[in-house]
Short mmCIF file of C-alpha atoms and ligand atoms in Angstrom, two decimals:
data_model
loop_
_atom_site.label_atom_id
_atom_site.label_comp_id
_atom_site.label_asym_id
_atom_site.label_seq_id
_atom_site.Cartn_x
_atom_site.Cartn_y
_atom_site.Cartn_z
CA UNK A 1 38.76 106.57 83.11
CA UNK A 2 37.06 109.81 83.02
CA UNK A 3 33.47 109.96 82.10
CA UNK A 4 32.04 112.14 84.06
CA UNK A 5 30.67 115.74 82.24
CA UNK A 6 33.03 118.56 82.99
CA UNK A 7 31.40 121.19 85.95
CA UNK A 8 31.42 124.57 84.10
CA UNK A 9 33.17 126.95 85.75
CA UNK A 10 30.45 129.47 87.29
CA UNK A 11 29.79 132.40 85.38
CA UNK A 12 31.36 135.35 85.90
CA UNK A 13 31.02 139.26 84.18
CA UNK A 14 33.83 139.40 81.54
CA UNK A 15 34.69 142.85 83.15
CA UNK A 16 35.75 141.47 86.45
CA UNK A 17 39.07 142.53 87.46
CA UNK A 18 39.86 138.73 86.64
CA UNK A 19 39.10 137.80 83.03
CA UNK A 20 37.01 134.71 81.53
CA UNK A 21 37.63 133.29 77.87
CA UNK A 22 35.27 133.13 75.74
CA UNK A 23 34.46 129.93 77.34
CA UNK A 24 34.44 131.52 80.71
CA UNK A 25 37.47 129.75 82.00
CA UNK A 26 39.50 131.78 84.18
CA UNK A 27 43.45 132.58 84.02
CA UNK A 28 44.75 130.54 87.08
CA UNK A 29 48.19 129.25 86.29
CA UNK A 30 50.84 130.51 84.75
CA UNK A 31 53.78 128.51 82.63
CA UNK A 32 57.02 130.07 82.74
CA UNK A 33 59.50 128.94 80.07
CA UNK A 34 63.02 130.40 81.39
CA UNK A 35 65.04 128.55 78.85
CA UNK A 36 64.89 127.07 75.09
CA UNK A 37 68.22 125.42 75.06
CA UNK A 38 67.37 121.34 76.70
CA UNK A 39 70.59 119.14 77.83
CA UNK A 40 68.02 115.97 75.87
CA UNK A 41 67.10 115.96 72.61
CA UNK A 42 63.79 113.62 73.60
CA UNK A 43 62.81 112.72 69.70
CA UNK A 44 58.88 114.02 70.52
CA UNK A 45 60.54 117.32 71.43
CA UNK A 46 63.81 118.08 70.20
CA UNK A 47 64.44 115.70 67.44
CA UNK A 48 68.45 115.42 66.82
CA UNK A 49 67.84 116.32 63.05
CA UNK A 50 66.49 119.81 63.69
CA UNK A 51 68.10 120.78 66.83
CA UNK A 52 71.98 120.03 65.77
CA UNK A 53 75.23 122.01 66.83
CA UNK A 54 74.36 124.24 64.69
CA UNK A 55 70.54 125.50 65.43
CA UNK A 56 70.14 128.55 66.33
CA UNK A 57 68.97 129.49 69.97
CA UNK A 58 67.39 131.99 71.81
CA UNK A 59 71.06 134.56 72.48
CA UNK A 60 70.59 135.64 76.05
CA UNK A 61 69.80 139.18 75.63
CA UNK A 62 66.45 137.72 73.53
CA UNK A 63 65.38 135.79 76.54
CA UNK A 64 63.24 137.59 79.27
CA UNK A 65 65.51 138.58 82.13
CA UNK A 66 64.42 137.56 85.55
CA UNK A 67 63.15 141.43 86.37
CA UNK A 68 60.79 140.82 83.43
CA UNK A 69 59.86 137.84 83.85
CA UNK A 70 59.12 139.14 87.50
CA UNK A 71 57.01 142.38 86.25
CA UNK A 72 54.94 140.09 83.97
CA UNK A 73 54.09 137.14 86.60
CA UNK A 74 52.74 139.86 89.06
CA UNK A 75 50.49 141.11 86.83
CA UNK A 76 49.32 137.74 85.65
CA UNK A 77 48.57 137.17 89.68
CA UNK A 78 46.48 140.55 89.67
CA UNK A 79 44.58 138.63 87.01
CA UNK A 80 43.86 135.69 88.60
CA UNK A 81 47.09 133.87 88.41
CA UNK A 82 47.67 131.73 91.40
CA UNK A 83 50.28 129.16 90.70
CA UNK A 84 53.41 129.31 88.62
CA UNK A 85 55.12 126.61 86.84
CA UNK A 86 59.14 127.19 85.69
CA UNK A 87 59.69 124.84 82.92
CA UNK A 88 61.44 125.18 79.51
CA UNK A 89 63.38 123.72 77.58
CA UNK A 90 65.59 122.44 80.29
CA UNK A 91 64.74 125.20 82.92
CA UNK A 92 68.09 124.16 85.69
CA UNK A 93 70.17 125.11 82.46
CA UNK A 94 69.46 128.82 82.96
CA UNK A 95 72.00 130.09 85.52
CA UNK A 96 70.53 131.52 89.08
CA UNK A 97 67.07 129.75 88.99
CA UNK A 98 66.92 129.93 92.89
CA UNK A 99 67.20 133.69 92.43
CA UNK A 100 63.96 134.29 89.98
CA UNK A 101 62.40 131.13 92.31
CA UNK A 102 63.03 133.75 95.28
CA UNK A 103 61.21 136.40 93.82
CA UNK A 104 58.00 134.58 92.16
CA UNK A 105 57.38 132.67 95.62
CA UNK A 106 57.58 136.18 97.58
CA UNK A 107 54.51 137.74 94.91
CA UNK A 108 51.64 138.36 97.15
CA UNK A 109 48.75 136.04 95.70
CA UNK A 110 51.25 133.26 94.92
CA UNK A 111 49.84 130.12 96.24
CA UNK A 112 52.21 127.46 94.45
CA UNK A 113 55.43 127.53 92.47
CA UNK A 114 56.22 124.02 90.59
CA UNK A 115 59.02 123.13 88.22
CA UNK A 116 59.58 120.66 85.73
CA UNK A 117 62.36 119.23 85.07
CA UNK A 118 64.42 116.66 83.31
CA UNK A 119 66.40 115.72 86.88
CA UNK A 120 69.85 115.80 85.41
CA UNK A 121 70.99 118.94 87.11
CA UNK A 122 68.70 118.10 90.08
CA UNK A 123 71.00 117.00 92.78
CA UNK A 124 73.00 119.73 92.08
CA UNK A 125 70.28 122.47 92.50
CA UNK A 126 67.41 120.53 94.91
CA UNK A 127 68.52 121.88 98.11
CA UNK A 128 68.90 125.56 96.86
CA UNK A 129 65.56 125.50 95.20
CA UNK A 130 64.11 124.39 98.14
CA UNK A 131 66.01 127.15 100.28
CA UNK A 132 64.79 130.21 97.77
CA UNK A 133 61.28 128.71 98.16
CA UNK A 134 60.29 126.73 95.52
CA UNK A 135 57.21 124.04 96.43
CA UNK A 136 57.65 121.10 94.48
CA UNK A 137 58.90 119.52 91.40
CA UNK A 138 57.82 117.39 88.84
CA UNK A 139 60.63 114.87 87.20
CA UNK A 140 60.15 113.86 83.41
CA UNK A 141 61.21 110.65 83.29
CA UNK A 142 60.34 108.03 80.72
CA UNK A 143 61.79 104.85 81.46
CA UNK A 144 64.03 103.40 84.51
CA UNK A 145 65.13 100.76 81.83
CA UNK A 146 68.71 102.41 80.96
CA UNK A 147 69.14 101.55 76.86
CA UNK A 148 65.04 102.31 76.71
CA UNK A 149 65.79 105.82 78.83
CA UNK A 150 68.61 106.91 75.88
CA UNK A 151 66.20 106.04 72.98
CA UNK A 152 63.13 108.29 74.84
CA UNK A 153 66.35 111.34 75.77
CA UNK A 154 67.85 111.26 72.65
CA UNK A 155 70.81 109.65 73.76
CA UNK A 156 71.69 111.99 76.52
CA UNK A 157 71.66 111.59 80.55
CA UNK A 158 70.98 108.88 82.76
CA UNK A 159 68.52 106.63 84.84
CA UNK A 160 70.92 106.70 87.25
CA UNK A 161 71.54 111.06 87.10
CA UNK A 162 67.63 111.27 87.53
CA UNK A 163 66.81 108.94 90.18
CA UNK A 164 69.70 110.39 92.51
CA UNK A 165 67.96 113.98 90.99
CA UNK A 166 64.70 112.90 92.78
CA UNK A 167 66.39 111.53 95.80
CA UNK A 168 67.74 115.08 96.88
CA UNK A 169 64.60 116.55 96.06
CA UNK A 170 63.13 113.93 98.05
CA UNK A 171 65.41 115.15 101.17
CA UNK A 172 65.45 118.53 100.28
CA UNK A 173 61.63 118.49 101.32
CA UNK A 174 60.14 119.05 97.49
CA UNK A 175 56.93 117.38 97.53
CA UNK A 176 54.78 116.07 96.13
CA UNK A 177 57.60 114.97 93.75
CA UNK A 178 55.95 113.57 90.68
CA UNK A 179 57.32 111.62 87.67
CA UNK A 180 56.26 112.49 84.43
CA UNK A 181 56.69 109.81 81.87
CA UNK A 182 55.44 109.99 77.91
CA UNK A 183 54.70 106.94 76.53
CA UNK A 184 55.58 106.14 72.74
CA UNK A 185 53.68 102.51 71.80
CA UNK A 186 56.81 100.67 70.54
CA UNK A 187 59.38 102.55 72.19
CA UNK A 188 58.43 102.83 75.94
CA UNK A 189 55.30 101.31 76.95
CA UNK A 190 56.66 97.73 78.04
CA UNK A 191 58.60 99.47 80.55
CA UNK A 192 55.53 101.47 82.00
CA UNK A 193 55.10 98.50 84.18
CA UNK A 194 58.71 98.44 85.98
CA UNK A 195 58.55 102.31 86.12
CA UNK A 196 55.46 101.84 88.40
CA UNK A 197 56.99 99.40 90.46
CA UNK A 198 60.12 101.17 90.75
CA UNK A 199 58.25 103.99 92.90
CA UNK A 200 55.04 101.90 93.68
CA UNK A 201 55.49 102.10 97.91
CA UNK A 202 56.86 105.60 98.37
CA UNK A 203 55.27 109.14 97.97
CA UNK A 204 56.39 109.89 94.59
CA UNK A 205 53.37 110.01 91.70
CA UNK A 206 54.15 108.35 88.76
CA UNK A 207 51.95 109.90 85.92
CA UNK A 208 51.91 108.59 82.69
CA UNK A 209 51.43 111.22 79.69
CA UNK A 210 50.17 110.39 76.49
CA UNK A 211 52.03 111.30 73.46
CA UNK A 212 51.24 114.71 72.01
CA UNK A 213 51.09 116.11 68.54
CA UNK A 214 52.92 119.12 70.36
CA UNK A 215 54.53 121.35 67.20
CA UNK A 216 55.12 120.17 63.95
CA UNK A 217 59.04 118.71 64.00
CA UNK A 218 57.86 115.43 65.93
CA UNK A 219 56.80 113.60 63.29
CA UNK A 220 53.73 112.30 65.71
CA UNK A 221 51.97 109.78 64.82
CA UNK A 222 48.91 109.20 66.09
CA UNK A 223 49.70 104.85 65.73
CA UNK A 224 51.85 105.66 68.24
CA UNK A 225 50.29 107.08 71.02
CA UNK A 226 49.05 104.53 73.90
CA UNK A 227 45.75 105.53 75.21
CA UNK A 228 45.54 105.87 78.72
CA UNK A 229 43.04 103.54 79.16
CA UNK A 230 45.10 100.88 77.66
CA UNK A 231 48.01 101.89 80.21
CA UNK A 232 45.27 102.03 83.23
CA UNK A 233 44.23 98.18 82.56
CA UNK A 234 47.37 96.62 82.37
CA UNK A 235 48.85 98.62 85.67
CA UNK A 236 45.10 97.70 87.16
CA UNK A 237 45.43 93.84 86.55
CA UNK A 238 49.04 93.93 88.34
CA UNK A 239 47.67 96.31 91.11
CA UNK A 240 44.32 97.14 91.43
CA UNK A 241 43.57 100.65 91.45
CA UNK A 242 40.48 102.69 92.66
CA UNK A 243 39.93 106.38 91.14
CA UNK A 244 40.87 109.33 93.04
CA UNK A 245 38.47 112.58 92.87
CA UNK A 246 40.60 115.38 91.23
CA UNK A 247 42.67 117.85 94.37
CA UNK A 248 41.14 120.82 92.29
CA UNK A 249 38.86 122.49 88.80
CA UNK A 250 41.18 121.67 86.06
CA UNK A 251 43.67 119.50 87.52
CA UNK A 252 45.06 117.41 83.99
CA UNK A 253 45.82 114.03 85.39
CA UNK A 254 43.20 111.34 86.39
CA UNK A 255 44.60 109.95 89.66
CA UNK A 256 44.13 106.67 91.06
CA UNK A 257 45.52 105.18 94.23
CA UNK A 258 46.94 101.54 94.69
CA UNK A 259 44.24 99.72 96.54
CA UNK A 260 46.72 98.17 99.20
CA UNK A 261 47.17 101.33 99.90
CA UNK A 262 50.97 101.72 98.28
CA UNK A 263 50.46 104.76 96.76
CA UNK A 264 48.79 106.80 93.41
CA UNK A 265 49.45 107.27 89.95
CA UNK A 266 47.83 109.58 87.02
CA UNK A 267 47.18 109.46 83.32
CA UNK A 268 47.52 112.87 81.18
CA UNK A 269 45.53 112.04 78.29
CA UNK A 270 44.96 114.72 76.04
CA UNK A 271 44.64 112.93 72.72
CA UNK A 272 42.13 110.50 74.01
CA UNK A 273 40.13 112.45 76.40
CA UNK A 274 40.76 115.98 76.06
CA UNK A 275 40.44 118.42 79.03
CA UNK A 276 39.90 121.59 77.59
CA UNK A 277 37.00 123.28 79.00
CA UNK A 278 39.08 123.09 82.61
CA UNK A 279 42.19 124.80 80.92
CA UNK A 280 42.65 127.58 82.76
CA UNK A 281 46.79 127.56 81.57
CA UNK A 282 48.59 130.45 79.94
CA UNK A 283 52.23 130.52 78.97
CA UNK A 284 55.17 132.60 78.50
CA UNK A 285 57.87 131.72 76.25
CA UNK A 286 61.24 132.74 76.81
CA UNK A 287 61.38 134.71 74.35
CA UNK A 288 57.78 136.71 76.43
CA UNK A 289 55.27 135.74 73.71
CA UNK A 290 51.92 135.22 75.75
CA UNK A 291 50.25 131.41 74.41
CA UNK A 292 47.01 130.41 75.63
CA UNK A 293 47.07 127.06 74.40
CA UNK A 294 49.86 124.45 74.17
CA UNK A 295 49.32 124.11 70.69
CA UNK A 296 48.61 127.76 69.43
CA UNK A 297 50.04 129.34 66.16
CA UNK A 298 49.71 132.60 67.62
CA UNK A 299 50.88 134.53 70.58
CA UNK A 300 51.27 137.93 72.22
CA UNK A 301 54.72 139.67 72.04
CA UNK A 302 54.89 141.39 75.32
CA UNK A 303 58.28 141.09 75.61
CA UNK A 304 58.52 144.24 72.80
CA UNK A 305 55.62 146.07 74.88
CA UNK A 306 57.96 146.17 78.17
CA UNK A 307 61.63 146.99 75.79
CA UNK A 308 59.61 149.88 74.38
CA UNK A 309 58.56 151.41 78.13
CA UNK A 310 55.00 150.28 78.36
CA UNK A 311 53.66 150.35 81.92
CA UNK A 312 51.55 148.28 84.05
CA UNK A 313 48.50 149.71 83.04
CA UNK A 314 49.06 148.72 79.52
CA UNK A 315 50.70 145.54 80.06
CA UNK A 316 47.83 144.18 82.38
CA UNK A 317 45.39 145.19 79.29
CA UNK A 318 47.05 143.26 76.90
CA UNK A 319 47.10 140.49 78.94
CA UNK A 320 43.74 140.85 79.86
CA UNK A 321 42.40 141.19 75.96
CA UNK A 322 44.73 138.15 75.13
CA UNK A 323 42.84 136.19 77.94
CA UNK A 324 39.09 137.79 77.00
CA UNK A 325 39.43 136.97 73.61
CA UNK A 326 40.71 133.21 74.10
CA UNK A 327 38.65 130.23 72.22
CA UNK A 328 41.63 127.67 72.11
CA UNK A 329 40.51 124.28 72.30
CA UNK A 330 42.84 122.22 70.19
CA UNK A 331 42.57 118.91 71.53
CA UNK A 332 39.15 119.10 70.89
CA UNK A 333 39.39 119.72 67.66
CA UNK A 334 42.21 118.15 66.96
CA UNK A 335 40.87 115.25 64.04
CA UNK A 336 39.24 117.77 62.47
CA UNK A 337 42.41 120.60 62.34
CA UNK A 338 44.48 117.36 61.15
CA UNK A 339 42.17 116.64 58.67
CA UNK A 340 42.04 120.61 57.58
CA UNK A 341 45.60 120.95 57.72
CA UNK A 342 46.98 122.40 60.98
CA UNK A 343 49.23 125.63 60.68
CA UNK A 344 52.66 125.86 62.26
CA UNK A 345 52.09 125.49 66.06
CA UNK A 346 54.23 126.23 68.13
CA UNK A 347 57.37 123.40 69.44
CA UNK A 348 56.95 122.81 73.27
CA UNK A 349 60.97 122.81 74.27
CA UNK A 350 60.24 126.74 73.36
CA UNK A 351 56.36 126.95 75.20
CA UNK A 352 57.26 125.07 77.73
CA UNK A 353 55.51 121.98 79.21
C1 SAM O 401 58.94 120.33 77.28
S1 SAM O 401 59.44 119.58 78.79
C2 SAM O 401 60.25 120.93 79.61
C3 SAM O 401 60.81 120.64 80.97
C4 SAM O 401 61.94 119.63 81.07
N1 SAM O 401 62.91 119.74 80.04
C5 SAM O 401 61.38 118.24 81.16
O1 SAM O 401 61.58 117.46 80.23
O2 SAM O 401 60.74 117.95 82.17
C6 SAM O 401 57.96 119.42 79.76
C7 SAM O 401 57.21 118.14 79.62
O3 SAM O 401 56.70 118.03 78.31
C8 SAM O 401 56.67 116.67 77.96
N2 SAM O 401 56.61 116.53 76.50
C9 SAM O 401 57.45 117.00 75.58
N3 SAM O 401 57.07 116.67 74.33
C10 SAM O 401 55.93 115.94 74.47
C11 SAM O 401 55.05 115.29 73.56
N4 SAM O 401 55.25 115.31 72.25
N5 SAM O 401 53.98 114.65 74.07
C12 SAM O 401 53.75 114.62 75.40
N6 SAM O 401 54.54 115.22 76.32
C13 SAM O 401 55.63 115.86 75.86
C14 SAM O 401 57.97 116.17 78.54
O4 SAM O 401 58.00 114.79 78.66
C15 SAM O 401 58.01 116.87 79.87
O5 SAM O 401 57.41 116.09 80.88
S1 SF4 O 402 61.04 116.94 76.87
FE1 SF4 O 402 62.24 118.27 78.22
S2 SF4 O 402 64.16 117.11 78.34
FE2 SF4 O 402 63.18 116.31 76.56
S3 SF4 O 402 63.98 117.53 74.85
FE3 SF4 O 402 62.02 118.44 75.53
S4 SF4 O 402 62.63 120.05 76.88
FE4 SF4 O 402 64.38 118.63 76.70
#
């Protein structure tokens, strides 16, 4: 598992048209959330209890619209953004994706535009997705067992839904596809093994995430999170695996290939070996609050800056200070902020992932 020291990123002048933190990481990817509303209710993300019939959403006209969303993401490319991710909440729920897909691919400086998904509304939407432009997709999917699948969704969808999801994707020409799956100890984790073998042999990257103190409504539990390396034994002593060097600075899974050559998986472990001096990941809510960390408390309403006629000039700024003035490193820290008492952070169905 990793080991290695992280490379710093080289240093740069903090007035460079293209911000460093305060921990001279750059701005290089961008995290769209298009929609708050999820067809799941995953308990580590939407528990049931909180979001009921009756919890109250984002109403459309709070949600960026797709010119804003547009405005924004070119100025995050003039600062350094180069790849875009559309996730959410359930991002397929919001109605035209292909259209705001369309646009963000044609933004000169774009070099990759991902989604994430939960698959149930992928058949329906692969091919178009594909047609307005969009790369590749990644699939969240937790188990292929199907009773194991409804605990991990809340009781909503279907192995059966996602799997033909990732088949059109598959023929629509998405790729890499790549399966996302948290695991819970207790819950999930016996059925890590099957989900491997279930795409063990084709081109589709299973990567196993471990579970994330993400908000405050999960109840996590830190007895419940299975540490990669755990994970990364018991898949090695079925199929041997040999580590993989990371495609790029700050990529956030390990990879490792099959050694008979059948593939690669990765591990996402940011409770047991946190990545944050590569995080080079802002995020937009839905709502347009700037985050620059998946578990911030804070963020930066620029969604009120546009409404009230601020231009570029202004917009870029903020963005820019927001970035300049970024020391986030939660997962770090994280025993210690638990241990202090850790303010409201944000929930991730309204970051996004
Ligand atoms: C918030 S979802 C949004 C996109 C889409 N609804 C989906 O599920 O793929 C993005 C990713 O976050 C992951 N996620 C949500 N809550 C998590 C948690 N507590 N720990 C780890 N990953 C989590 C999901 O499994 C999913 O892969
Ligand atoms: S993880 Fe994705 S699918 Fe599950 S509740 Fe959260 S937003 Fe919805």
């Amino acid at each position: 598992m990793r080991s290695e020291t992280l490379v710093p990123f080289p240093a740069r002048d903090s007035g460079a048209r293209e911000p460093r933190d305060t921990r001279n990481r750059p701005m290089r990817d961008l995290r769209i959330s298009v929609m708050d509303r999820c067809n799941f209710r995953c308990p580590y993300c939407m528990p049931r209890e909180t979001y009921h019939d009756g919890y109250r959403f984002l109403k459309s006209a709070e949600r960026l619209s797709f010119d804003e969303i547009v405005r924004l993401a070119r100025l995050f490319v003039r600062l350094g953004v180069r790849k875009l991710r559309i996730t959410g909440g359930e991002p397929l729920l919001r109605a035209n994706l292909a259209d705001l897909i369309g646009d963000l691919t044609s933004i000169p400086g774009v070099e990759d535009v991902a989604l994430t998904t939960n698959g149930v509304l992928l058949a329906k939407y692969a091919s178009e997705l594909k047609a307005a432009g969009l790369h590749r997709v990644t699939v969240s999917l937790d188990s292929v067992d199907p009773e194991v699948f409804r605990l991990m969704s809340g009781g909503f969808g279907g192995v059966a839904e996602v799997l033909e999801g990732i088949e059109h994707a598959q023929r629509a020409g998405l790729a890499p596809i790549k399966v996302n799956a948290v695991v819970q100890k207790g819950v999930n984790d016996d059925s890590a093994i099957a989900l491997v073998e279930r795409f063990r042999g084709t081109p589709v990257i299973v990567r196993f995430i471990e579970y994330m103190d993400v908000g405050t409504r999960n109840r996590w539990d830190r007895s419940r999170v299975v540490p990669s390396r755990e994970l990364h034994a018991a898949i090695h002593a079925r199929w041997p695996l040999r580590p993989v060097a990371a495609g790029y600075r700050g990529e956030v899974a390990e990879r490792y290939a099959f050694v008979d050559g059948q593939g690669e998986i990765g591990f996402i472990s940011s409770v047991t070996q946190p990545f944050c001096g590569a995080c080079s990941r802002a995020r937009l809510s839905s709502e347009g609050v700037l985050y620059t960390c998946l578990f911030a408390t804070h963020g930066l309403d620029l969604k009120t800056q546009l409404r009230a006629g601020a231009d570029e000039a202004t917009l870029r700024e903020l963005i820019r200070g927001a970035w300049l003035g970024r020391s986030d490193r939660y997962s770090e820290l994280r025993a210690a902020l638990h241990a202090s008492g850790v303010e409201r952070k944000i929930e991730m169905y309204y970051i996004g992932g």
